[in-house]
Each structure stands twice: as structure tokens, then as C-alpha cells.
Amino acid sequence: MTQVRRRSLEIPVDEDGMLGRGCPRCRSQFKIDLERYEERGFMNIRCPDCRFISELDNFTTGEQRDYLYSVSRNFALSTMEDLIEDVFNGSSSSSSGEVEIEVNAGDVDFGRVETEPPTISIELEEEVCDECGFSFQVEIESNGVCPVCR
Ligand SMILES: [Zn+2]
Ligand SMILES: [Zn+2]
């Protein structure tokens, strides 16, 4: 019996639904309204500071990549643990019982580490675009441009 489990990897948004982003070019950090972004089907965002335009994923910060890596690693490990438990509990093997293995899967340590979602540590201020009403957050006094207007 093979079960395929899927889990989409997502960086959690903050309590206001804002997704933290970091520019790969100028390293500035900002936040965008993810729900609004997805709702409108935008393909790219623009860095509010240096105006570099690229896909949303290219603005994932190093900390966020680390987080996604550890989440996917934990997910893979827990899937493995479940599989091993299934095997040792006999739920997925034949009942001939010729071989007995005494292993408690719960004792197997895969080195799983829980990771906190990364947060942007610098102070940001809320902006709402005059043109399109899109809300975003940029560094204070950076006069950032709207990440979605063209
Ligand atoms: Zn930039
Ligand atoms: Zn705009």
C-alpha cells in the first residue's frame, strides 16, 4: 500500500495577511498583501526601492528559504516515521509472522527540529497605493513605490 502525501510549502503570512519579501538585488525588505496579490493574478512584483521586477518567489528571503527547507525536511522525516511505524505495526506487511523485529519506531531519532517561521525584524510602515489601492509595507521613510503598479 503506497500513500502519496502532499503538502504545499508556504511561508506563513503575518496577522494582517502580509507576506514578507526581500529584494534579491538591493536586499531591502518589504511586505505585500498576499491575498490581494493572488486575487488579482499578478505574475511579478517590483521592489519598492530599486524597482527590480521579478517573480514573487524570487523575493523569498534567505531566512524564508531556510524555513521552507526545514519544513520540507521535517515533513519528509515524519512521513518516514509513519512508514516505519506502519511496517513495524504490521499494518502493511503480510501476517505470516516469520520474522519478528522488536523495534519501537517511537525511539528512532531522526533529528527533527521545529523551526519558527521567519519574521522581518526591521520596522516597516504601511502604505496604500494611490493608483490601485494595493497595500504594502516598506521601510520607514524609504518612499517605496507600489510593488504591483506598472
Ligand atoms: Zn530592490
Ligand atoms: Zn499600485
Coordinates of C-alpha atoms and ligand atoms in Angstrom, one line a residue:
M1 CA 0.0 0.0 0.0
T2 CA 1.5 3.2 -1.1
Q3 CA 0.2 6.5 0.1
V4 CA 1.2 9.7 -1.5
R5 CA 1.1 12.7 0.7
R6 CA 1.4 16.2 -0.4
R7 CA 1.8 19.3 1.4
S8 CA 2.2 22.7 -0.2
L9 CA 5.1 24.6 1.2
E10 CA 4.1 28.1 2.3
I11 CA 5.7 30.9 4.2
P12 CA 3.1 32.0 6.8
V13 CA 1.8 35.5 6.4
D14 CA 1.6 37.8 9.4
E15 CA -1.5 38.5 11.4
D16 CA -2.5 41.2 8.8
G17 CA -2.1 38.8 5.9
M18 CA 1.1 40.4 4.8
L19 CA 3.8 38.3 3.2
G20 CA 7.4 39.4 4.0
R21 CA 9.7 39.7 0.9
G22 CA 13.3 40.6 0.4
C23 CA 14.8 42.0 -2.8
P24 CA 17.5 39.8 -4.4
R25 CA 19.1 42.9 -5.9
C26 CA 19.2 45.6 -3.2
R27 CA 18.4 43.4 -0.2
S28 CA 15.6 45.7 1.0
Q29 CA 12.8 44.1 2.9
F30 CA 9.1 44.8 2.4
K31 CA 5.7 43.2 2.8
I32 CA 2.8 42.8 0.3
D33 CA -0.8 41.9 0.8
L34 CA -0.7 38.3 -0.4
E35 CA -4.4 37.8 -0.7
R36 CA -4.9 40.8 -2.8
Y37 CA -1.9 39.8 -4.9
E38 CA -3.2 36.4 -5.6
E39 CA -6.8 37.6 -6.1
R40 CA -5.6 39.9 -8.9
G41 CA -3.4 37.2 -10.5
F42 CA -0.3 39.2 -10.7
M43 CA 2.7 37.5 -12.2
N44 CA 5.5 39.7 -10.9
I45 CA 6.3 42.1 -8.2
R46 CA 8.5 45.1 -8.2
C47 CA 11.0 46.0 -5.5
P48 CA 9.6 49.2 -3.8
D49 CA 13.2 50.5 -3.5
C50 CA 15.3 49.7 -6.6
R51 CA 12.3 48.8 -8.8
F52 CA 13.7 45.4 -9.8
I53 CA 10.9 43.4 -11.3
S54 CA 10.7 39.6 -10.9
E55 CA 8.5 36.7 -9.9
L56 CA 7.2 36.7 -6.4
D57 CA 9.3 33.6 -5.5
N58 CA 12.5 35.4 -6.4
F59 CA 11.8 37.7 -3.5
T60 CA 11.9 34.9 -0.9
T61 CA 14.5 35.8 1.7
G62 CA 17.3 33.6 2.8
E63 CA 15.6 33.0 6.2
Q64 CA 12.4 32.0 4.4
R65 CA 14.3 29.5 2.2
D66 CA 15.9 28.0 5.4
Y67 CA 12.5 27.8 6.9
L68 CA 11.0 26.1 3.8
Y69 CA 13.9 23.7 3.8
S70 CA 13.4 22.7 7.4
V71 CA 9.6 22.4 7.0
S72 CA 10.0 20.1 4.0
R73 CA 12.7 18.1 5.8
N74 CA 10.5 17.7 8.8
F75 CA 7.7 16.6 6.6
A76 CA 9.8 14.0 4.9
L77 CA 11.1 12.8 8.2
S78 CA 7.6 12.4 9.7
T79 CA 6.4 10.6 6.6
M80 CA 9.3 8.2 7.1
E81 CA 8.5 7.7 10.7
D82 CA 4.9 6.9 9.8
L83 CA 6.0 4.4 7.2
I84 CA 8.3 2.7 9.7
E85 CA 5.6 2.6 12.3
D86 CA 3.3 1.0 9.7
V87 CA 5.8 -1.6 8.9
F88 CA 6.6 -2.5 12.5
N89 CA 3.0 -2.4 13.5
G90 CA 2.4 -5.0 10.7
S91 CA -0.4 -3.0 9.1
S92 CA 1.3 -3.0 5.7
S93 CA 3.0 -6.4 5.7
S94 CA 1.9 -10.0 5.4
S95 CA 0.6 -11.7 8.5
S96 CA 2.8 -14.8 8.2
G97 CA 4.8 -13.7 11.2
E98 CA 8.0 -15.5 10.3
V99 CA 10.2 -12.7 11.3
E100 CA 9.8 -10.7 14.5
I101 CA 11.6 -7.5 14.8
E102 CA 11.5 -5.6 18.1
V103 CA 11.9 -2.0 17.3
N104 CA 9.9 0.8 18.7
A105 CA 9.7 3.3 15.9
G106 CA 9.0 6.0 18.5
D107 CA 12.5 5.6 19.8
V108 CA 14.1 6.3 16.4
D109 CA 15.5 9.8 16.5
F110 CA 15.7 11.4 13.1
G111 CA 16.9 14.7 14.4
R112 CA 13.8 16.6 13.7
V113 CA 14.0 20.3 14.6
E114 CA 11.0 22.5 14.8
T115 CA 11.5 25.9 13.2
E116 CA 9.8 29.1 13.8
P117 CA 8.6 31.0 10.7
P118 CA 11.0 33.8 10.0
T119 CA 9.8 37.4 10.6
I120 CA 11.2 40.6 9.3
S121 CA 13.0 42.3 12.1
I122 CA 13.2 45.8 10.8
E123 CA 10.4 48.3 11.3
L124 CA 8.1 48.7 8.3
E125 CA 5.4 51.3 7.7
E126 CA 2.1 50.6 6.0
E127 CA 1.5 52.2 2.5
V128 CA -1.6 52.1 0.3
C129 CA -1.1 52.7 -3.4
D130 CA -3.0 55.8 -4.6
E131 CA -3.3 54.3 -8.0
C132 CA -4.5 50.8 -7.4
G133 CA -5.3 50.6 -3.6
F134 CA -2.8 47.8 -3.1
S135 CA -1.4 47.7 0.5
F136 CA 2.2 47.0 1.2
Q137 CA 4.8 47.8 3.8
V138 CA 8.2 49.3 3.3
E139 CA 11.0 50.6 5.4
I140 CA 10.2 53.8 7.1
E141 CA 10.9 56.9 5.0
S142 CA 12.0 54.9 2.0
N143 CA 9.3 56.3 -0.2
G144 CA 8.8 52.9 -1.7
V145 CA 6.8 52.6 -5.0
C146 CA 3.8 50.3 -5.3
P147 CA 5.1 46.7 -5.9
V148 CA 2.3 45.9 -8.4
C149 CA 1.5 49.0 -10.4
R150 CA 3.2 49.3 -13.8
Ligands
ZN1 ZN 15.5 46.1 -4.6
ZN2 ZN -0.4 50.4 -7.2

